[in-house]
Coordinates of C-alpha atoms in Angstrom, one line a residue:
M14 CA -27.9 -34.0 -11.4
P15 CA -25.8 -31.2 -10.0
I16 CA -23.1 -32.1 -7.5
D17 CA -23.6 -30.2 -4.3
R18 CA -21.2 -29.5 -1.5
R19 CA -22.4 -32.4 0.7
T20 CA -21.9 -34.9 -2.2
L21 CA -18.4 -33.7 -2.7
L22 CA -17.6 -34.0 1.0
A23 CA -19.0 -37.5 1.2
A24 CA -16.9 -38.5 -1.7
A25 CA -13.8 -37.0 -0.2
A26 CA -14.3 -38.6 3.3
P27 CA -10.8 -40.3 3.3
L28 CA -9.2 -36.9 2.9
A29 CA -11.2 -35.3 5.8
L30 CA -8.2 -34.4 7.9
S31 CA -6.7 -32.3 5.1
L32 CA -9.9 -30.5 4.2
P33 CA -10.9 -27.0 5.6
L34 CA -12.6 -26.8 9.0
P35 CA -16.2 -26.7 7.7
A36 CA -15.7 -30.2 6.2
L37 CA -15.0 -31.7 9.6
A38 CA -18.6 -31.3 10.8
Q39 CA -19.7 -33.5 7.9
G40 CA -16.9 -36.1 8.3
R41 CA -16.3 -39.1 10.6
K42 CA -18.6 -39.5 13.6
D43 CA -15.8 -39.4 16.1
T44 CA -15.2 -35.7 15.2
V45 CA -17.1 -32.7 16.5
V46 CA -17.1 -29.0 15.6
L47 CA -18.2 -26.7 18.4
A48 CA -18.5 -22.9 18.0
M49 CA -17.9 -20.1 20.5
T50 CA -18.7 -16.4 20.3
L51 CA -15.4 -15.3 21.8
E52 CA -11.9 -16.4 21.1
P53 CA -9.8 -16.7 24.3
P54 CA -6.8 -14.5 24.8
G55 CA -4.8 -17.5 25.9
L56 CA -5.3 -21.1 26.9
D57 CA -4.2 -21.1 30.6
P58 CA -7.3 -20.7 32.7
T59 CA -5.2 -20.1 35.8
A60 CA -3.7 -16.9 34.3
G61 CA -6.7 -15.0 32.8
A62 CA -10.2 -14.0 33.6
A63 CA -11.8 -14.8 30.3
S64 CA -14.4 -17.6 30.7
A65 CA -13.7 -18.6 27.1
I66 CA -10.4 -20.2 28.3
G67 CA -12.3 -22.7 30.4
E68 CA -14.8 -23.3 27.7
I69 CA -12.1 -25.0 25.7
T70 CA -9.7 -26.4 28.3
L71 CA -11.6 -27.3 31.5
Y72 CA -12.1 -31.1 31.9
N73 CA -10.7 -31.5 28.4
V74 CA -7.0 -30.5 28.6
F75 CA -6.9 -29.5 32.3
E76 CA -8.4 -31.3 35.3
T77 CA -9.1 -30.2 38.8
L78 CA -9.3 -32.1 42.1
T79 CA -13.1 -32.0 42.0
K80 CA -15.5 -31.9 39.1
I81 CA -18.6 -29.6 38.8
N82 CA -21.5 -31.4 37.2
A83 CA -24.3 -30.0 35.1
D84 CA -26.6 -29.9 38.1
G85 CA -24.1 -27.9 40.2
S86 CA -23.0 -30.8 42.4
T87 CA -19.3 -31.8 42.8
S88 CA -17.8 -35.2 42.4
P89 CA -14.3 -36.6 42.5
L90 CA -11.9 -36.1 39.6
L91 CA -8.1 -35.9 40.3
A92 CA -9.0 -36.5 44.0
E93 CA -10.6 -39.8 44.6
R94 CA -12.0 -38.8 48.0
W95 CA -11.5 -36.3 50.8
E96 CA -12.0 -35.8 54.5
I97 CA -13.0 -32.4 56.0
S98 CA -11.9 -31.5 59.5
P99 CA -14.5 -30.7 62.3
D100 CA -13.6 -27.0 62.2
L101 CA -14.3 -27.0 58.4
R102 CA -11.0 -25.4 57.6
T103 CA -8.9 -28.4 56.6
C104 CA -9.5 -30.8 53.7
T105 CA -7.3 -33.9 53.2
F106 CA -7.4 -35.0 49.6
R107 CA -6.5 -38.6 48.6
L108 CA -5.3 -38.3 45.0
R109 CA -5.9 -40.6 42.1
Q110 CA -2.9 -42.9 41.4
G111 CA -1.4 -43.7 38.0
V112 CA -2.2 -40.3 36.5
K113 CA 0.2 -38.6 34.1
F114 CA 0.4 -35.2 32.4
H115 CA 0.5 -35.1 28.6
N116 CA 4.2 -34.7 28.6
G117 CA 4.7 -37.9 30.7
A118 CA 5.4 -36.2 34.0
P119 CA 3.6 -37.8 37.0
F120 CA 0.6 -36.1 38.7
N121 CA 1.1 -36.2 42.4
A122 CA 0.7 -34.2 45.6
A123 CA 3.7 -32.0 44.7
A124 CA 2.0 -30.9 41.5
V125 CA -1.1 -29.9 43.5
K126 CA 1.0 -27.9 45.9
F127 CA 2.8 -26.2 43.0
A128 CA -0.4 -25.3 41.2
F129 CA -2.1 -23.8 44.3
D130 CA 1.1 -22.0 45.5
R131 CA 1.5 -20.6 41.9
A132 CA -2.1 -19.4 41.9
A133 CA -1.5 -17.5 45.1
G134 CA 2.0 -16.2 44.3
E135 CA 3.1 -12.6 43.9
K136 CA 3.2 -12.8 40.1
S137 CA -0.1 -14.7 39.8
T138 CA -2.7 -13.3 37.5
N139 CA -5.2 -15.9 38.5
K140 CA -8.7 -14.5 38.7
D141 CA -9.2 -16.2 42.0
K142 CA -5.8 -15.3 43.5
R143 CA -7.4 -14.2 46.7
T144 CA -9.0 -17.6 47.2
F145 CA -5.7 -19.4 46.8
A146 CA -3.9 -16.8 49.0
N147 CA -6.0 -18.1 51.9
L148 CA -4.9 -21.7 51.3
S149 CA -2.0 -23.5 52.7
T150 CA -1.1 -26.7 50.9
R151 CA 1.0 -29.4 52.5
V152 CA 2.3 -32.6 50.9
V153 CA 1.8 -35.7 53.2
D154 CA 3.0 -38.3 50.7
E155 CA 2.9 -38.9 47.0
H156 CA -0.9 -39.2 46.8
T157 CA -2.1 -37.2 49.9
V158 CA -2.3 -33.5 50.2
V159 CA -3.7 -31.4 53.0
V160 CA -5.3 -28.0 52.1
T161 CA -5.9 -25.6 55.0
N162 CA -8.0 -22.5 54.6
Q163 CA -7.5 -19.4 56.8
E164 CA -11.2 -18.9 56.6
I165 CA -14.2 -21.2 56.5
E166 CA -15.3 -21.6 52.9
P167 CA -18.4 -23.9 52.5
D168 CA -18.1 -23.7 48.7
L169 CA -14.4 -24.8 48.6
L170 CA -15.1 -28.1 46.8
F171 CA -17.0 -26.3 44.1
L172 CA -14.3 -23.6 43.8
L173 CA -11.6 -26.3 43.4
G174 CA -13.6 -27.7 40.4
Q175 CA -13.4 -24.4 38.5
A176 CA -10.9 -23.7 35.7
T177 CA -8.9 -21.4 37.9
A178 CA -8.0 -24.4 40.1
A179 CA -6.6 -26.5 37.2
I180 CA -3.7 -28.6 38.2
V181 CA -0.7 -27.7 36.0
E182 CA 2.6 -29.5 35.5
P183 CA 5.5 -27.5 37.0
G184 CA 7.9 -27.9 34.1
S185 CA 5.5 -26.8 31.4
A186 CA 3.3 -24.3 33.3
D187 CA 4.9 -21.2 31.9
G188 CA 3.9 -22.2 28.4
N189 CA 0.3 -23.1 29.0
A190 CA -1.0 -19.9 27.4
T191 CA -0.1 -21.2 24.0
R192 CA 0.7 -24.9 24.5
P193 CA -1.3 -26.2 27.4
V194 CA -0.3 -29.4 29.1
G195 CA -2.7 -31.1 31.5
T196 CA -3.9 -34.5 32.7
G197 CA -7.2 -34.4 30.7
P198 CA -8.5 -36.8 28.1
Y199 CA -7.6 -34.4 25.3
R200 CA -4.3 -32.9 24.2
F201 CA -3.8 -29.5 22.6
S202 CA -3.3 -29.9 18.9
A203 CA -3.4 -26.6 17.1
W204 CA -4.5 -23.0 17.4
S205 CA -5.2 -21.0 14.3
K206 CA -5.5 -17.5 15.7
G207 CA -8.7 -15.8 14.8
A208 CA -10.3 -19.0 13.6
S209 CA -10.1 -22.2 15.8
V210 CA -8.5 -24.4 18.4
T211 CA -8.2 -28.1 17.8
L212 CA -8.0 -30.8 20.5
T213 CA -7.3 -34.5 20.0
A214 CA -8.1 -37.4 22.2
W215 CA -5.0 -38.5 24.2
D216 CA -4.3 -42.2 24.0
G217 CA -2.3 -42.0 27.3
Y218 CA -5.4 -41.1 29.4
R219 CA -5.8 -43.3 32.4
T220 CA -9.2 -44.7 31.4
P221 CA -9.0 -45.8 27.7
G222 CA -12.1 -45.3 25.8
T223 CA -13.3 -42.3 27.8
A224 CA -13.3 -40.1 24.7
K225 CA -15.7 -41.2 22.1
I226 CA -15.0 -38.0 20.3
R227 CA -11.4 -38.3 18.9
R228 CA -11.0 -34.8 17.5
A229 CA -12.7 -31.6 18.5
V230 CA -12.5 -28.2 16.8
F231 CA -13.6 -25.0 18.5
R232 CA -14.4 -22.4 16.0
F233 CA -14.8 -18.7 16.9
I234 CA -17.8 -17.0 15.3
S235 CA -18.9 -13.7 16.9
D236 CA -21.3 -12.4 14.2
P237 CA -24.9 -13.6 14.9
A238 CA -25.7 -13.9 11.2
A239 CA -22.6 -16.0 10.7
Q240 CA -23.5 -18.2 13.7
V241 CA -26.8 -19.0 12.0
A242 CA -25.2 -19.7 8.6
S243 CA -22.6 -22.0 10.1
L244 CA -25.2 -24.2 11.8
M245 CA -27.5 -24.2 8.8
A246 CA -24.7 -25.3 6.5
G247 CA -23.6 -28.0 8.8
D248 CA -20.2 -26.5 9.3
V249 CA -20.8 -26.5 13.0
D250 CA -22.3 -29.4 15.0
A251 CA -23.1 -27.5 18.2
F252 CA -23.1 -23.9 19.3
P253 CA -23.4 -23.6 23.1
R254 CA -24.6 -20.1 24.2
V255 CA -25.4 -19.1 20.7
A256 CA -26.8 -15.6 20.1
P257 CA -30.4 -15.8 21.3
R258 CA -31.8 -13.9 18.4
S259 CA -31.0 -16.9 16.2
V260 CA -32.9 -19.5 18.3
P261 CA -36.5 -19.3 17.0
Q262 CA -35.6 -20.5 13.5
F263 CA -34.0 -23.7 14.8
K264 CA -36.8 -24.8 17.1
A265 CA -39.1 -26.0 14.3
N266 CA -36.3 -27.5 12.3
P267 CA -36.1 -31.3 12.7
R268 CA -32.3 -31.3 12.0
F269 CA -31.6 -29.5 15.3
Q270 CA -32.0 -29.7 19.0
V271 CA -32.4 -26.6 21.1
I272 CA -31.5 -26.7 24.8
V273 CA -32.3 -23.6 27.0
S274 CA -30.3 -23.8 30.1
G275 CA -30.5 -22.1 33.5
S276 CA -27.3 -20.4 34.7
R277 CA -25.7 -18.6 37.6
A278 CA -24.8 -15.7 35.4
K279 CA -25.6 -12.1 36.4
T280 CA -25.9 -9.7 33.5
I281 CA -25.3 -6.2 34.8
L282 CA -24.7 -2.7 33.8
A283 CA -21.5 -2.3 35.8
I284 CA -20.8 1.1 37.2
N285 CA -17.3 2.5 38.0
N286 CA -18.0 3.5 41.6
Q287 CA -14.7 5.5 41.7
R288 CA -15.7 7.9 38.9
K289 CA -17.4 11.2 39.4
P290 CA -20.4 11.6 39.6
L291 CA -20.9 7.8 39.7
Q292 CA -19.5 7.6 43.3
D293 CA -22.8 9.3 44.4
V294 CA -25.4 6.6 45.2
R295 CA -28.1 8.9 44.0
V296 CA -26.6 8.9 40.5
R297 CA -26.3 5.2 40.4
R298 CA -29.9 4.8 41.6
A299 CA -30.9 7.2 38.8
I300 CA -29.2 5.0 36.2
A301 CA -31.0 2.0 37.6
A302 CA -34.4 3.7 37.7
A303 CA -34.0 4.7 34.1
I304 CA -33.7 1.1 33.0
D305 CA -36.6 -1.2 32.1
R306 CA -35.2 -4.7 32.8
K307 CA -37.8 -6.5 30.8
A308 CA -37.2 -4.4 27.8
V309 CA -33.5 -5.0 28.1
I310 CA -34.1 -8.8 28.3
Q311 CA -36.3 -8.6 25.2
G312 CA -34.1 -6.4 23.2
G313 CA -30.7 -7.5 24.4
A314 CA -31.3 -11.2 25.2
D315 CA -34.3 -11.9 22.9
G316 CA -36.4 -12.9 25.9
L317 CA -34.0 -15.3 27.4
G318 CA -33.5 -13.9 30.9
V319 CA -35.1 -13.4 34.4
P320 CA -35.0 -10.0 36.1
I321 CA -32.6 -9.6 39.1
G322 CA -32.2 -6.8 41.6
S323 CA -28.8 -7.8 43.0
H324 CA -25.8 -9.9 42.2
Y325 CA -27.6 -13.2 42.8
V326 CA -30.0 -15.3 40.8
P327 CA -33.2 -17.2 41.3
G328 CA -32.6 -20.9 42.2
A329 CA -29.3 -20.2 44.0
F330 CA -29.1 -21.0 47.7
G331 CA -30.2 -18.0 49.8
Y332 CA -31.7 -16.0 47.0
V333 CA -34.1 -13.2 47.8
D334 CA -36.0 -11.1 45.4
T335 CA -34.6 -7.5 45.3
T336 CA -36.1 -6.4 42.0
G337 CA -38.3 -4.0 43.9
V338 CA -35.4 -2.0 45.5
N339 CA -34.6 -0.1 42.3
P340 CA -37.6 -0.4 40.0
H341 CA -38.0 1.2 36.6
D342 CA -39.1 4.8 37.4
P343 CA -37.9 7.5 34.9
E344 CA -39.4 10.3 36.9
K345 CA -37.6 9.2 40.0
A346 CA -34.4 9.0 37.9
R347 CA -34.7 12.6 36.9
R348 CA -35.4 13.7 40.5
L349 CA -32.4 11.8 41.8
L350 CA -30.1 13.4 39.3
A351 CA -31.4 16.8 40.3
E352 CA -30.9 16.0 44.0
A353 CA -27.3 15.0 43.3
G354 CA -26.7 18.4 41.6
V355 CA -26.1 16.8 38.2
K356 CA -26.7 19.0 35.3
T357 CA -28.1 17.3 32.3
P358 CA -27.3 16.1 29.8
L359 CA -24.9 14.0 31.8
E360 CA -22.4 12.4 29.3
L361 CA -21.0 9.0 30.1
T362 CA -19.3 6.3 28.1
M363 CA -20.7 2.8 27.9
T364 CA -18.1 0.2 27.0
L365 CA -19.5 -2.8 25.2
P366 CA -17.6 -6.1 24.6
P367 CA -18.4 -8.0 21.4
T368 CA -21.0 -10.4 22.7
P369 CA -24.4 -9.9 21.1
Y370 CA -26.2 -9.5 24.4
A371 CA -23.9 -6.5 25.2
R372 CA -24.1 -4.8 21.8
Q373 CA -27.8 -5.3 21.5
G374 CA -28.6 -4.5 25.2
G375 CA -26.3 -1.5 25.1
E376 CA -28.4 0.2 22.5
V377 CA -31.6 -0.5 24.4
I378 CA -30.1 0.9 27.7
A379 CA -28.7 4.0 25.9
A380 CA -32.1 4.8 24.6
Q381 CA -33.6 4.5 28.1
L382 CA -30.9 6.6 29.7
A383 CA -31.4 9.3 27.1
K384 CA -35.0 9.8 28.3
V385 CA -33.8 10.9 31.7
G386 CA -31.0 13.2 30.5
I387 CA -28.1 10.8 30.4
V388 CA -26.2 10.6 27.1
A389 CA -24.4 7.2 27.0
K390 CA -21.8 7.2 24.2
L391 CA -21.4 3.6 23.1
Q392 CA -17.8 2.4 22.8
N393 CA -17.5 -1.1 21.1
V394 CA -14.4 -2.9 22.0
E395 CA -12.9 -6.3 21.3
W396 CA -12.6 -8.9 24.1
A397 CA -8.9 -8.4 24.6
Q398 CA -9.5 -4.6 24.9
W399 CA -12.2 -5.1 27.4
L400 CA -10.0 -7.3 29.6
S401 CA -7.1 -4.9 29.5
G402 CA -8.8 -1.5 29.5
T403 CA -12.0 -2.1 31.5
Y404 CA -11.3 -5.1 33.7
T405 CA -7.6 -4.5 34.4
N406 CA -7.1 -0.7 34.1
K407 CA -10.6 0.3 35.2
N408 CA -10.9 2.7 32.3
Y409 CA -14.6 3.0 31.9
D410 CA -17.8 4.7 33.2
L411 CA -20.4 2.0 32.4
T412 CA -20.0 -1.5 30.9
L413 CA -22.6 -4.2 30.0
I414 CA -21.2 -7.6 31.1
S415 CA -22.4 -11.0 32.3
H416 CA -20.6 -12.4 35.4
V417 CA -20.9 -16.2 35.1
E418 CA -19.2 -17.4 38.3
P419 CA -21.6 -19.0 40.7
F420 CA -20.1 -17.8 44.0
D421 CA -18.8 -14.4 43.4
L422 CA -20.3 -12.1 46.1
G423 CA -16.8 -11.9 47.4
N424 CA -15.8 -9.7 44.5
F425 CA -17.6 -6.9 46.2
A426 CA -15.2 -7.2 49.2
K427 CA -12.2 -6.8 46.9
P428 CA -11.0 -3.2 47.2
D429 CA -9.0 -3.4 43.9
Y430 CA -11.8 -5.1 41.9
Y431 CA -12.6 -3.3 38.6
W432 CA -15.9 -1.7 39.7
G433 CA -14.3 0.1 42.7
Y434 CA -17.0 -0.6 45.3
R435 CA -15.7 0.0 48.8
S436 CA -17.9 -0.7 51.8
P437 CA -16.7 -1.6 55.3
R438 CA -20.3 -2.7 56.1
F439 CA -20.3 -5.2 53.2
D440 CA -16.8 -6.4 54.0
A441 CA -17.9 -7.2 57.6
L442 CA -21.1 -8.9 56.4
Y443 CA -19.2 -11.0 53.9
E444 CA -16.8 -12.2 56.7
Q445 CA -19.9 -13.4 58.6
I446 CA -21.1 -15.2 55.5
K447 CA -17.8 -17.0 55.1
T448 CA -17.7 -18.2 58.7
A449 CA -21.4 -19.2 59.1
S450 CA -21.5 -22.9 59.4
A451 CA -25.2 -23.4 59.8
P452 CA -27.0 -23.3 56.4
A453 CA -29.9 -21.3 57.8
D454 CA -27.5 -18.6 59.1
R455 CA -25.6 -18.6 55.8
A456 CA -28.8 -18.2 53.8
R457 CA -30.0 -15.3 56.0
L458 CA -26.7 -13.5 55.7
Q459 CA -26.6 -14.0 51.9
G460 CA -30.0 -12.4 51.8
D461 CA -28.7 -9.4 53.8
A462 CA -25.8 -9.1 51.3
Q463 CA -28.1 -9.1 48.3
R464 CA -30.2 -6.4 49.9
M465 CA -27.2 -4.3 50.8
L466 CA -25.8 -4.4 47.2
A467 CA -29.2 -3.5 45.9
E468 CA -29.6 -0.5 48.3
D469 CA -26.1 0.7 47.6
C470 CA -27.0 0.3 43.9
V471 CA -23.5 -0.8 43.1
H472 CA -24.6 -1.5 39.6
A473 CA -27.8 -1.6 37.6
F474 CA -28.5 -5.3 38.1
L475 CA -30.4 -6.5 35.0
Y476 CA -31.1 -10.2 34.5
Q477 CA -30.2 -13.8 35.1
A478 CA -29.0 -15.1 31.7
Q479 CA -30.5 -18.2 30.1
W480 CA -28.2 -19.8 27.6
A481 CA -29.4 -21.5 24.4
T482 CA -27.5 -24.3 22.7
V483 CA -28.3 -25.2 19.2
A484 CA -26.9 -28.6 18.0
N485 CA -27.2 -31.4 15.5
K486 CA -30.1 -33.6 16.7
N487 CA -27.8 -36.6 16.8
L488 CA -25.2 -35.2 19.2
R489 CA -25.6 -36.6 22.7
G490 CA -24.2 -35.5 26.1
L491 CA -24.6 -31.7 25.9
W492 CA -25.2 -30.1 29.3
K493 CA -28.8 -29.3 30.1
D494 CA -27.8 -26.6 32.7
M495 CA -24.7 -24.6 33.0
P496 CA -23.5 -23.8 36.5
I497 CA -20.2 -22.9 34.9
F498 CA -19.0 -22.4 31.3
A499 CA -17.6 -25.7 30.3
N500 CA -17.8 -28.0 27.2
D501 CA -17.2 -31.5 28.6
L502 CA -16.0 -33.3 25.4
S503 CA -15.7 -36.7 27.1
A504 CA -19.5 -36.7 27.7
L505 CA -20.2 -36.2 24.0
S506 CA -21.0 -38.9 21.4
W507 CA -22.9 -39.4 18.2
A508 CA -26.2 -41.3 18.1

């Protein structure tokens, strides 16, 4: 009988730690191999915008005061409890005692103040720097910290559970991009650039036995065909947010479980509002009218998506349906371009990050734009290039991207944000949203904001993404829904 690869791996189980990465998925059942489409540019979630950073580190290496659960609710984490003042601006956090960082330094109120002040500082590159700039943090005693917000922020407890609010250790914070130090149940072990990051369970964690998975390897596999091959070969135990085109072949396979998750992600064709002729709302509306959202969902996301007309998704508090504001209408698109004085063909560049939804969807959208006289030159870039060229330097016309943050309407009120939308009307409306204390008023105002963004056609709003996870049928604890991008390793176990 021929000896196959699995037989060899079983025989070599004692040597599992010295074998190549694929062998880990077949080894001891306290080890897991997860895969990701994108490799993060660094491992400090407080210093970079890439969601891939939090996918590895949030709740594993780094912890936050609050924890966001799979259903979108928040619960205590580094803060045991809290009290909110009657004016809704001040929150007093009672911190968990006996907590240490991986390097042995104590977690305390001073560390919280350092982390929040650092996030708001002049040199901060935190994606949510503006949020932290509004916060004033005061140490009361070793285990009590008072956080005062300049503005009312009803979603503050949720925001403080995101990766950007990770509590970092002052002495090691500057090195977190390559050697992260946190309070979480897992320690950073190794980073093989271009291949994988390895985390190992930390024996010094405050609640022994929390981590049933002792070793976790995150592998980076961007090619959809390679994603399928890695799962089929058993080299990968779970692939959260796998390329949707690969999903159908796993649904009927008894070796796998397929979880389709709702999300708060908004997939958009982002438009640089500061570029000519894109600063003309008629041109932006023409672009939107040229696009058939359902065809983009089918061709770019393989059917896993729900059409949206603004920067908000069905199921979120205060959602209104704005898909009728800029419907698919190629004839209207041609008319709007003529009204704006645009001579066709109008040549634009569409920058596409490496995710399959962007590369596939970009081709669909380019074909649709061509029918109304817009020639979109597709420019494929790597993730680091997108972050530096598109997001940071604003060097683009159009880009296809999914914004995964749940509460990010405030980005449209940032004058320096990468899409260059500037509207005093929206700014004033967003101020009202932030200060509305009654839920009914807040929902009404959020509806007004959605309608305004749709009418201004800031972008061609496409669809709410639905994420598919394909995993070994025996792996337990994977999130059913994904209000944020996180892989909570301490929740995983093998049946």
